[in-house]
mmCIF file of C-alpha atoms and ligand atoms in Angstrom:
data_model
loop_
_atom_site.group_PDB
_atom_site.id
_atom_site.type_symbol
_atom_site.label_atom_id
_atom_site.label_comp_id
_atom_site.label_asym_id
_atom_site.label_seq_id
_atom_site.Cartn_x
_atom_site.Cartn_y
_atom_site.Cartn_z
ATOM 1 C CA MET A 1 87.076 65.644 107.191
ATOM 2 C CA SER A 2 87.430 68.619 109.635
ATOM 3 C CA PRO A 3 85.666 68.547 112.469
ATOM 4 C CA LEU A 4 82.921 71.378 111.552
ATOM 5 C CA GLU A 5 82.392 69.261 108.398
ATOM 6 C CA THR A 6 81.026 67.112 110.284
ATOM 7 C CA ILE A 7 79.030 69.435 112.229
ATOM 8 C CA LEU A 8 77.875 71.301 109.063
ATOM 9 C CA ARG A 9 76.842 67.937 106.621
ATOM 10 C CA GLU A 10 74.557 66.865 109.858
ATOM 11 C CA LEU A 11 72.919 70.155 109.618
ATOM 12 C CA ILE A 12 72.186 69.748 105.676
ATOM 13 C CA LEU A 13 71.028 66.863 106.239
ATOM 14 C CA GLU A 14 68.984 67.658 108.765
ATOM 15 C CA ASP A 15 67.584 70.766 107.822
ATOM 16 C CA GLY A 16 68.369 71.306 103.533
ATOM 17 C CA PRO A 17 70.997 73.390 102.152
ATOM 18 C CA ILE A 18 72.229 76.783 104.064
ATOM 19 C CA SER A 19 73.024 80.318 102.867
ATOM 20 C CA LEU A 20 76.386 80.896 101.768
ATOM 21 C CA ASP A 21 76.654 83.627 104.576
ATOM 22 C CA ARG A 22 75.389 81.104 107.712
ATOM 23 C CA TYR A 23 77.812 79.041 105.988
ATOM 24 C CA MET A 24 80.506 81.447 105.835
ATOM 25 C CA ALA A 25 79.777 82.539 110.083
ATOM 26 C CA LEU A 26 79.977 78.460 110.929
ATOM 27 C CA ALA A 27 83.313 78.277 109.040
ATOM 28 C CA LEU A 28 84.952 80.935 110.751
ATOM 29 C CA ALA A 29 82.936 81.551 114.448
ATOM 30 C CA HIS A 30 81.627 78.701 115.216
ATOM 31 C CA PRO A 31 81.872 78.495 119.046
ATOM 32 C CA VAL A 32 83.884 75.485 118.859
ATOM 33 C CA HIS A 33 85.547 74.797 115.442
ATOM 34 C CA GLY A 34 85.492 78.495 114.209
ATOM 35 C CA TYR A 35 88.450 79.242 111.872
ATOM 36 C CA TYR A 36 89.182 82.064 114.036
ATOM 37 C CA ARG A 37 88.186 80.348 117.612
ATOM 38 C CA THR A 38 90.900 78.119 117.329
ATOM 39 C CA ARG A 39 93.958 79.758 116.540
ATOM 40 C CA ASP A 40 96.171 82.719 115.808
ATOM 41 C CA PRO A 41 96.560 83.145 112.129
ATOM 42 C CA LEU A 42 98.764 85.885 111.699
ATOM 43 C CA GLY A 43 101.833 86.058 110.469
ATOM 44 C CA PRO A 44 104.734 83.936 108.161
ATOM 45 C CA GLN A 45 103.498 80.923 109.833
ATOM 46 C CA GLY A 46 99.873 81.720 109.710
ATOM 47 C CA ASP A 47 97.817 81.523 106.748
ATOM 48 C CA PHE A 48 97.860 86.175 106.257
ATOM 49 C CA VAL A 49 99.969 89.027 106.985
ATOM 50 C CA THR A 50 98.454 92.228 107.627
ATOM 51 C CA ALA A 51 99.862 96.085 107.734
ATOM 52 C CA PRO A 52 100.700 95.863 111.408
ATOM 53 C CA GLU A 53 102.502 93.157 111.183
ATOM 54 C CA ILE A 54 104.617 94.861 108.856
ATOM 55 C CA SER A 55 105.350 97.928 110.330
ATOM 56 C CA GLN A 56 105.097 99.519 113.623
ATOM 57 C CA MET A 57 104.441 102.704 111.864
ATOM 58 C CA PHE A 58 101.101 101.675 110.801
ATOM 59 C CA GLY A 59 99.487 101.379 113.747
ATOM 60 C CA GLU A 60 101.410 104.846 115.072
ATOM 61 C CA MET A 61 99.605 106.912 112.170
ATOM 62 C CA ILE A 62 96.181 105.264 113.220
ATOM 63 C CA GLY A 63 96.999 106.541 117.158
ATOM 64 C CA LEU A 64 97.884 109.867 116.176
ATOM 65 C CA TRP A 65 94.884 109.910 113.859
ATOM 66 C CA ALA A 66 93.018 109.246 116.377
ATOM 67 C CA VAL A 67 94.257 111.484 118.566
ATOM 68 C CA GLU A 68 93.298 114.698 115.937
ATOM 69 C CA VAL A 69 89.901 113.105 115.171
ATOM 70 C CA TRP A 70 88.981 113.652 119.451
ATOM 71 C CA ARG A 71 90.477 116.910 119.395
ATOM 72 C CA LEU A 72 88.333 117.500 116.525
ATOM 73 C CA MET A 73 85.212 116.349 118.511
ATOM 74 C CA GLY A 74 85.605 118.893 120.807
ATOM 75 C CA ALA A 75 87.834 116.621 123.018
ATOM 76 C CA PRO A 76 85.428 114.599 125.103
ATOM 77 C CA ALA A 77 86.214 113.189 128.206
ATOM 78 C CA PRO A 78 85.791 110.186 128.729
ATOM 79 C CA VAL A 79 86.220 108.785 125.342
ATOM 80 C CA ARG A 80 86.055 104.942 124.391
ATOM 81 C CA LEU A 81 88.806 103.828 121.253
ATOM 82 C CA VAL A 82 86.888 100.947 120.116
ATOM 83 C CA GLU A 83 89.108 98.194 117.751
ATOM 84 C CA LEU A 84 86.892 95.822 115.823
ATOM 85 C CA GLY A 85 89.012 92.171 115.436
ATOM 86 C CA PRO A 86 92.328 93.454 116.764
ATOM 87 C CA GLY A 87 94.828 90.502 115.660
ATOM 88 C CA ARG A 88 97.443 90.546 117.789
ATOM 89 C CA GLY A 89 96.724 94.023 119.522
ATOM 90 C CA THR A 90 99.827 95.203 117.254
ATOM 91 C CA LEU A 91 98.003 98.429 115.582
ATOM 92 C CA MET A 92 96.884 99.023 119.278
ATOM 93 C CA ALA A 93 100.022 99.067 120.884
ATOM 94 C CA ASP A 94 101.552 101.066 118.469
ATOM 95 C CA ALA A 95 98.712 103.583 118.367
ATOM 96 C CA LEU A 96 98.966 103.871 122.278
ATOM 97 C CA ARG A 97 102.561 104.605 122.461
ATOM 98 C CA ALA A 98 102.254 107.315 119.399
ATOM 99 C CA ALA A 99 99.133 108.652 121.203
ATOM 100 C CA HIS A 100 101.533 109.252 124.762
ATOM 101 C CA LEU A 101 102.261 112.386 122.505
ATOM 102 C CA ALA A 102 99.021 113.514 123.893
ATOM 103 C CA PRO A 103 98.286 112.724 127.382
ATOM 104 C CA ASP A 104 95.447 114.177 128.195
ATOM 105 C CA PHE A 105 93.572 111.645 125.485
ATOM 106 C CA LEU A 106 95.313 108.724 127.333
ATOM 107 C CA ALA A 107 93.995 110.117 130.121
ATOM 108 C CA ALA A 108 90.795 109.950 128.745
ATOM 109 C CA LEU A 109 90.509 106.655 127.286
ATOM 110 C CA GLU A 110 88.749 103.840 127.848
ATOM 111 C CA VAL A 111 89.861 100.287 125.355
ATOM 112 C CA ASP A 112 87.428 98.324 124.009
ATOM 113 C CA LEU A 113 88.583 95.377 122.003
ATOM 114 C CA VAL A 114 86.179 93.576 120.086
ATOM 115 C CA GLU A 115 86.934 89.736 119.675
ATOM 116 C CA ILE A 116 85.724 86.646 119.559
ATOM 117 C CA SER A 117 89.028 84.955 119.370
ATOM 118 C CA ALA A 118 90.119 83.367 122.118
ATOM 119 C CA PRO A 119 93.735 82.261 121.594
ATOM 120 C CA LEU A 120 94.237 86.370 120.117
ATOM 121 C CA ARG A 121 92.962 87.696 123.258
ATOM 122 C CA GLU A 122 95.499 86.157 125.072
ATOM 123 C CA ARG A 123 97.797 87.845 122.465
ATOM 124 C CA GLN A 124 96.459 90.798 123.044
ATOM 125 C CA ARG A 125 97.044 90.584 126.451
ATOM 126 C CA ALA A 126 100.608 90.197 126.444
ATOM 127 C CA ALA A 127 100.961 93.103 123.717
ATOM 128 C CA LEU A 128 99.151 95.889 125.972
ATOM 129 C CA GLU A 129 99.739 94.940 129.421
ATOM 130 C CA LYS A 130 102.285 97.325 129.458
ATOM 131 C CA SER A 131 99.888 100.190 127.735
ATOM 132 C CA GLY A 132 99.234 101.528 131.221
ATOM 133 C CA VAL A 133 95.793 101.760 129.433
ATOM 134 C CA ARG A 134 92.606 99.967 131.030
ATOM 135 C CA ILE A 135 91.048 97.689 128.353
ATOM 136 C CA ASN A 136 87.617 95.936 127.484
ATOM 137 C CA TRP A 137 87.593 92.759 125.926
ATOM 138 C CA ARG A 138 83.486 92.330 123.853
ATOM 139 C CA ASN A 139 82.024 89.508 121.803
ATOM 140 C CA SER A 140 80.573 92.560 119.509
ATOM 141 C CA VAL A 141 80.154 96.575 118.609
ATOM 142 C CA ASP A 142 77.050 96.499 120.529
ATOM 143 C CA GLU A 143 78.505 94.902 124.266
ATOM 144 C CA THR A 144 80.738 98.249 124.105
ATOM 145 C CA PRO A 145 78.825 100.808 126.376
ATOM 146 C CA PRO A 146 77.750 104.443 125.100
ATOM 147 C CA GLY A 147 79.221 107.130 124.877
ATOM 148 C CA PRO A 148 82.039 108.813 122.599
ATOM 149 C CA ALA A 149 83.204 106.565 120.782
ATOM 150 C CA ILE A 150 86.114 106.035 117.564
ATOM 151 C CA PHE A 151 86.638 102.759 116.123
ATOM 152 C CA VAL A 152 89.389 101.688 114.075
ATOM 153 C CA ALA A 153 89.086 98.638 112.130
ATOM 154 C CA ASN A 154 92.011 97.201 110.044
ATOM 155 C CA GLU A 155 90.804 93.863 108.083
ATOM 156 C CA PHE A 156 87.522 93.564 109.908
ATOM 157 C CA PHE A 157 84.894 93.913 106.959
ATOM 158 C CA ASP A 158 86.241 91.313 105.172
ATOM 159 C CA ALA A 159 86.108 88.771 107.333
ATOM 160 C CA LEU A 160 82.322 89.206 107.017
ATOM 161 C CA PRO A 161 80.110 86.756 105.689
ATOM 162 C CA VAL A 162 78.663 87.628 103.121
ATOM 163 C CA ARG A 163 75.423 86.672 100.226
ATOM 164 C CA HIS A 164 75.718 85.312 96.793
ATOM 165 C CA TYR A 165 73.121 85.518 94.190
ATOM 166 C CA VAL A 166 73.369 83.776 90.965
ATOM 167 C CA PHE A 167 71.274 85.185 87.931
ATOM 168 C CA ARG A 168 69.701 81.691 86.208
ATOM 169 C CA ASP A 169 66.860 80.948 84.448
ATOM 170 C CA GLY A 170 65.741 84.585 83.803
ATOM 171 C CA GLY A 171 66.093 85.332 87.954
ATOM 172 C CA TRP A 172 68.388 85.827 90.907
ATOM 173 C CA ARG A 173 68.877 82.681 92.929
ATOM 174 C CA GLU A 174 70.599 82.686 96.033
ATOM 175 C CA ARG A 175 73.474 80.444 96.210
ATOM 176 C CA ARG A 176 73.265 77.908 99.002
ATOM 177 C CA VAL A 177 75.766 75.398 100.613
ATOM 178 C CA GLY A 178 73.717 71.655 100.314
ATOM 179 C CA LEU A 179 75.568 68.363 99.650
ATOM 180 C CA ASP A 180 76.537 66.463 96.800
ATOM 181 C CA VAL A 181 75.179 62.850 96.045
ATOM 182 C CA GLU A 182 77.693 61.636 98.292
ATOM 183 C CA GLY A 183 77.330 63.474 100.876
ATOM 184 C CA ARG A 184 79.810 66.041 100.185
ATOM 185 C CA LEU A 185 79.242 69.652 100.765
ATOM 186 C CA CYS A 186 78.687 71.662 97.286
ATOM 187 C CA PHE A 187 77.818 74.989 96.024
ATOM 188 C CA GLY A 188 73.380 75.023 94.545
ATOM 189 C CA LEU A 189 70.861 77.111 93.566
ATOM 190 C CA GLY A 190 67.981 78.174 95.649
ATOM 191 C CA GLU A 191 64.328 79.873 94.183
ATOM 192 C CA ILE A 192 64.041 82.777 92.094
ATOM 193 C CA GLU A 193 63.723 85.939 94.613
ATOM 194 C CA LYS A 194 61.694 88.591 93.059
ATOM 195 C CA ALA A 195 62.466 90.982 95.560
ATOM 196 C CA ILE A 196 65.809 92.034 93.926
ATOM 197 C CA GLU A 197 65.292 94.580 91.421
ATOM 198 C CA ALA A 198 68.790 94.745 90.105
ATOM 199 C CA ARG A 199 69.102 93.839 86.559
ATOM 200 C CA GLY A 200 71.230 90.777 85.706
ATOM 201 C CA GLU A 201 72.415 88.542 82.393
ATOM 202 C CA GLU A 202 72.535 84.836 83.056
ATOM 203 C CA GLY A 203 75.617 83.606 85.101
ATOM 204 C CA ASP A 204 75.908 87.527 87.042
ATOM 205 C CA ILE A 205 76.566 86.978 90.457
ATOM 206 C CA LEU A 206 75.733 89.549 93.255
ATOM 207 C CA GLU A 207 77.966 89.476 96.097
ATOM 208 C CA VAL A 208 75.680 91.080 98.727
ATOM 209 C CA GLY A 209 77.952 91.750 102.560
ATOM 210 C CA VAL A 210 75.411 91.491 104.981
ATOM 211 C CA ALA A 211 77.366 91.451 107.875
ATOM 212 C CA ALA A 212 79.478 94.325 106.868
ATOM 213 C CA ALA A 213 76.547 96.463 106.218
ATOM 214 C CA ARG A 214 74.144 95.511 109.162
ATOM 215 C CA THR A 215 77.446 96.476 111.752
ATOM 216 C CA MET A 216 78.194 99.660 109.664
ATOM 217 C CA THR A 217 74.276 100.461 110.521
ATOM 218 C CA ARG A 218 74.641 100.439 114.272
ATOM 219 C CA ILE A 219 78.209 102.112 114.278
ATOM 220 C CA GLY A 220 76.599 105.300 111.962
ATOM 221 C CA VAL A 221 73.377 105.007 114.386
ATOM 222 C CA ARG A 222 75.866 105.321 117.647
ATOM 223 C CA ILE A 223 78.197 107.861 115.697
ATOM 224 C CA ALA A 224 75.014 110.401 114.646
ATOM 225 C CA ALA A 225 73.684 109.932 118.147
ATOM 226 C CA GLN A 226 76.300 109.997 120.722
ATOM 227 C CA GLY A 227 79.359 111.741 118.292
ATOM 228 C CA GLY A 228 82.661 109.882 117.232
ATOM 229 C CA ALA A 229 84.210 108.729 114.672
ATOM 230 C CA LEU A 230 85.057 105.794 112.589
ATOM 231 C CA LEU A 231 88.303 104.345 110.241
ATOM 232 C CA ALA A 232 87.801 101.288 108.562
ATOM 233 C CA ILE A 233 90.738 100.000 106.151
ATOM 234 C CA ASP A 234 90.582 96.780 104.187
ATOM 235 C CA TYR A 235 91.363 95.352 101.008
ATOM 236 C CA GLY A 236 88.009 96.250 98.307
ATOM 237 C CA TYR A 237 86.202 97.706 95.931
ATOM 238 C CA GLU A 238 85.110 101.732 95.435
ATOM 239 C CA GLN A 239 81.930 100.981 93.210
ATOM 240 C CA PRO A 240 79.522 98.109 93.159
ATOM 241 C CA ALA A 241 80.321 95.366 90.763
ATOM 242 C CA ARG A 242 79.360 92.118 89.410
ATOM 243 C CA GLY A 243 80.886 88.906 90.569
ATOM 244 C CA GLU A 244 82.302 87.366 93.451
ATOM 245 C CA THR A 245 85.126 87.547 95.233
ATOM 246 C CA LEU A 246 84.585 85.013 98.182
ATOM 247 C CA GLN A 247 88.380 83.434 98.852
ATOM 248 C CA ALA A 248 89.836 80.527 100.820
ATOM 249 C CA VAL A 249 93.294 80.474 102.094
ATOM 250 C CA LYS A 250 95.509 77.879 104.701
ATOM 251 C CA GLY A 251 99.381 78.670 104.281
ATOM 252 C CA HIS A 252 99.359 81.329 102.227
ATOM 253 C CA ARG A 253 97.747 78.886 100.131
ATOM 254 C CA PHE A 254 94.278 79.533 97.766
ATOM 255 C CA VAL A 255 92.284 76.478 98.798
ATOM 256 C CA ASP A 256 88.573 75.816 97.784
ATOM 257 C CA PRO A 257 85.996 77.373 100.375
ATOM 258 C CA LEU A 258 84.387 74.531 100.537
ATOM 259 C CA GLU A 259 87.401 72.117 101.850
ATOM 260 C CA SER A 260 88.191 71.737 105.144
ATOM 261 C CA PRO A 261 85.284 74.353 107.072
ATOM 262 C CA GLY A 262 87.148 75.939 110.106
ATOM 263 C CA GLU A 263 90.876 74.884 109.055
ATOM 264 C CA ALA A 264 90.504 78.090 106.064
ATOM 265 C CA ASP A 265 90.357 81.705 106.038
ATOM 266 C CA LEU A 266 87.398 82.773 104.236
ATOM 267 C CA THR A 267 87.181 86.049 103.295
ATOM 268 C CA ALA A 268 85.374 88.859 100.768
ATOM 269 C CA HIS A 269 86.608 91.765 99.333
ATOM 270 C CA VAL A 270 84.719 94.863 100.641
ATOM 271 C CA ASP A 271 82.202 96.672 98.654
ATOM 272 C CA PHE A 272 82.935 100.345 100.215
ATOM 273 C CA SER A 273 80.390 101.800 98.273
ATOM 274 C CA ALA A 274 78.019 99.778 100.416
ATOM 275 C CA LEU A 275 79.851 100.804 103.733
ATOM 276 C CA ALA A 276 78.844 104.294 102.887
ATOM 277 C CA ARG A 277 75.364 103.861 102.002
ATOM 278 C CA ALA A 278 74.715 101.876 105.473
ATOM 279 C CA ALA A 279 76.678 104.653 107.171
ATOM 280 C CA LYS A 280 74.663 107.576 105.815
ATOM 281 C CA GLY A 281 71.446 105.448 105.625
ATOM 282 C CA ALA A 282 71.814 105.505 109.727
ATOM 283 C CA GLY A 283 72.564 109.422 109.736
ATOM 284 C CA ALA A 284 76.211 109.509 109.496
ATOM 285 C CA ALA A 285 78.962 110.366 106.780
ATOM 286 C CA ALA A 286 81.461 108.743 105.138
ATOM 287 C CA HIS A 287 84.101 110.132 103.647
ATOM 288 C CA GLY A 288 86.572 108.525 101.022
ATOM 289 C CA PRO A 289 87.253 105.571 100.413
ATOM 290 C CA LEU A 290 90.746 106.762 99.800
ATOM 291 C CA GLU A 291 93.746 103.885 98.575
ATOM 292 C CA GLN A 292 95.808 103.606 102.122
ATOM 293 C CA GLY A 293 98.771 104.816 100.384
ATOM 294 C CA GLU A 294 97.348 107.918 100.108
ATOM 295 C CA PHE A 295 95.951 108.036 103.203
ATOM 296 C CA LEU A 296 99.032 107.039 104.921
ATOM 297 C CA THR A 297 101.117 109.112 103.124
ATOM 298 C CA ARG A 298 99.407 112.949 103.974
ATOM 299 C CA LEU A 299 99.317 111.231 107.965
ATOM 300 C CA GLY A 300 102.897 111.518 107.278
ATOM 301 C CA LEU A 301 104.195 108.210 107.163
ATOM 302 C CA VAL A 302 106.914 109.241 104.174
ATOM 303 C CA GLU A 303 108.579 110.987 107.313
ATOM 304 C CA ARG A 304 108.313 108.859 110.339
ATOM 305 C CA ALA A 305 110.074 106.302 107.818
ATOM 306 C CA ALA A 306 113.246 109.144 107.429
ATOM 307 C CA ALA A 307 112.850 109.641 111.243
ATOM 308 C CA LEU A 308 113.115 106.063 111.778
ATOM 309 C CA ALA A 309 115.290 105.467 109.595
ATOM 310 C CA ALA A 310 118.460 108.142 110.759
ATOM 311 C CA ALA A 311 117.690 106.911 114.449
ATOM 312 C CA ASN A 312 118.597 103.370 113.780
ATOM 313 C CA GLU A 313 120.580 103.398 110.708
ATOM 314 C CA ALA A 314 121.276 99.626 110.943
ATOM 315 C CA GLN A 315 117.104 99.061 110.217
ATOM 316 C CA ARG A 316 117.080 101.666 106.824
ATOM 317 C CA ALA A 317 116.813 98.992 104.781
ATOM 318 C CA LEU A 318 113.949 97.526 106.459
ATOM 319 C CA VAL A 319 112.242 100.630 107.084
ATOM 320 C CA GLU A 320 112.073 101.376 103.854
ATOM 321 C CA ALA A 321 110.840 97.921 102.886
ATOM 322 C CA ALA A 322 107.907 98.115 105.220
ATOM 323 C CA LEU A 323 107.328 101.641 103.832
ATOM 324 C CA GLU A 324 107.323 100.632 100.353
ATOM 325 C CA ARG A 325 104.744 97.519 101.094
ATOM 326 C CA LEU A 326 102.106 99.873 103.403
ATOM 327 C CA ALA A 327 102.209 103.338 100.542
ATOM 328 C CA GLY A 328 103.734 101.562 97.509
ATOM 329 C CA ALA A 329 101.603 99.496 94.370
ATOM 330 C CA GLY A 330 104.813 98.662 91.856
ATOM 331 C CA GLY A 331 105.522 95.024 94.013
ATOM 332 C CA ARG A 332 102.846 92.173 93.952
ATOM 333 C CA THR A 333 102.562 92.604 97.801
ATOM 334 C CA ASP A 334 102.260 95.896 97.973
ATOM 335 C CA MET A 335 99.354 97.347 99.526
ATOM 336 C CA GLY A 336 99.108 101.200 98.833
ATOM 337 C CA ARG A 337 96.676 100.830 95.760
ATOM 338 C CA LEU A 338 94.679 97.857 96.723
ATOM 339 C CA PHE A 339 94.140 98.682 100.103
ATOM 340 C CA LYS A 340 91.396 101.602 100.809
ATOM 341 C CA ALA A 341 90.406 103.552 104.169
ATOM 342 C CA ILE A 342 86.860 104.701 104.492
ATOM 343 C CA ALA A 343 85.717 107.305 107.637
ATOM 344 C CA VAL A 344 82.610 107.865 108.819
ATOM 345 C CA THR A 345 81.887 111.094 111.402
ATOM 346 C CA ARG A 346 78.769 112.683 112.384
ATOM 347 C CA ARG A 347 76.999 114.965 109.833
ATOM 348 C CA GLY A 348 78.111 118.524 109.427
ATOM 349 C CA ALA A 349 81.310 117.247 111.653
ATOM 350 C CA PRO A 350 84.965 118.495 109.840
ATOM 351 C CA PRO A 351 86.472 115.609 107.955
ATOM 352 C CA PRO A 352 89.252 113.462 109.863
ATOM 353 C CA PRO A 353 92.459 113.803 109.283
ATOM 354 C CA GLY A 354 93.690 112.369 105.609
ATOM 355 C CA PHE A 355 90.155 112.906 104.143
ATOM 356 C CA GLY A 356 90.195 116.234 104.304
ATOM 357 C CA THR A 357 89.740 117.128 99.998
ATOM 358 C CA ALA A 358 87.015 117.741 98.570
ATOM 359 C CA ARG A 359 87.310 115.131 95.670
ATOM 360 C CA ASP A 360 86.765 112.395 98.975
ATOM 361 C CA GLU A 361 83.839 113.434 100.039
ATOM 362 C CA ALA A 362 81.967 110.911 99.697
HETATM 363 N N1 SAH B 401 93.105 93.950 112.489
HETATM 364 C C1 SAH B 401 94.195 93.045 112.844
HETATM 365 C C2 SAH B 401 93.105 91.701 112.743
HETATM 366 C C3 SAH B 401 92.924 91.250 111.096
HETATM 367 S S1 SAH B 401 92.701 89.616 111.105
HETATM 368 C C4 SAH B 401 95.665 93.341 111.835
HETATM 369 O O1 SAH B 401 95.505 93.906 110.987
HETATM 370 O O2 SAH B 401 96.333 92.546 111.990
HETATM 371 C C5 SAH B 401 90.972 89.839 111.546
HETATM 372 C C6 SAH B 401 90.500 89.627 112.871
HETATM 373 O O3 SAH B 401 89.299 89.843 113.380
HETATM 374 C C7 SAH B 401 91.090 89.032 113.815
HETATM 375 O O4 SAH B 401 91.420 89.577 115.165
HETATM 376 C C8 SAH B 401 89.399 87.998 114.314
HETATM 377 O O5 SAH B 401 89.823 87.063 115.186
HETATM 378 C C9 SAH B 401 88.071 89.078 114.303
HETATM 379 N N2 SAH B 401 87.404 88.213 113.892
HETATM 380 C C10 SAH B 401 86.792 87.714 112.950
HETATM 381 N N3 SAH B 401 85.508 87.646 112.316
HETATM 382 C C11 SAH B 401 85.389 88.630 113.829
HETATM 383 C C12 SAH B 401 83.847 88.496 114.746
HETATM 384 N N4 SAH B 401 82.137 88.390 113.809
HETATM 385 N N5 SAH B 401 83.474 90.011 115.639
HETATM 386 C C13 SAH B 401 84.976 90.375 116.225
HETATM 387 N N6 SAH B 401 86.345 90.189 115.981
HETATM 388 C C14 SAH B 401 86.456 89.431 114.654
#
């Protein structure tokens, strides 16, 4: 049994079943035993691989995106670049290197990394040592000092806790984590929640990204009041849907979400319509979502790949494979279609690069 499972069993024995979002929050972020607190989960030896780890081109495109957004904001100085869940710091290192094309942007810049993982903070420090930019670490978005800020989040929102409601015996009931007769963790259902108005049929499941919406609301309020923008890229869906997407991954394999809490990565697909709603509800404007492949292509990914390959023929095959994986849709691991990008700006601000056509307007 994982150390966290022992703690959870005691907690449930004492207080009764806990909601799924509380379970997820503890499994991922318990101060001592949480999954993200204790390890670097990325890469072939870890549990999953992300876009910035596939190719330097991903972070470069986002760095250039940030420079352009800053110009559209009227080039305020100082400006903060805030990354949520920066992993190994690869995206930020590549973004800052690309931003050398804009020395005025770099001169105005303060970087904030919102990260709860001590091992990953160490990796970020090492990756960014030579960037020449001042880096601050924060535990949450609320800790970032006020002022205009550009937020970047890749595979961050999918790591935030979700709540489930199951339609059973005439109403929506919250899914909870309790104990079975042998004292093992198991799912159960609470009382009917009369406040939920959505229609349902027996067995339907509603997945609600409670923490993602909360975080997006805070950022939206801040962008509306103080200026700035957000770019979030994640695995997710565009229209509200029924069904659950919670999954647990350990060593590149799916496992039961209740098995070894604290040792498996728990994620849920991002509901982009809910993120856009939260941003708009906070007084900001939402753009997109659009597919990652389309977004990166509009930013110049194909041209960047050609330049990189021409500069180093020995790397051509690798660069082309990375291009396919980031922007393509044919292969099982291709991210071009499955991943989506959404942006948030102030109301009335020009659409950020990549989002500029009318059909993307949310
Ligand atoms: N963006 C990186 C890493 C994605 S993994 C990449 O694309 O490679 C998710 C990241 O979010 C990790 O850095 C993890 O430690 C961080 N994280 C997870 N939950 C968090 C939370 N509640 N607050 C801040 N960071 C969190």
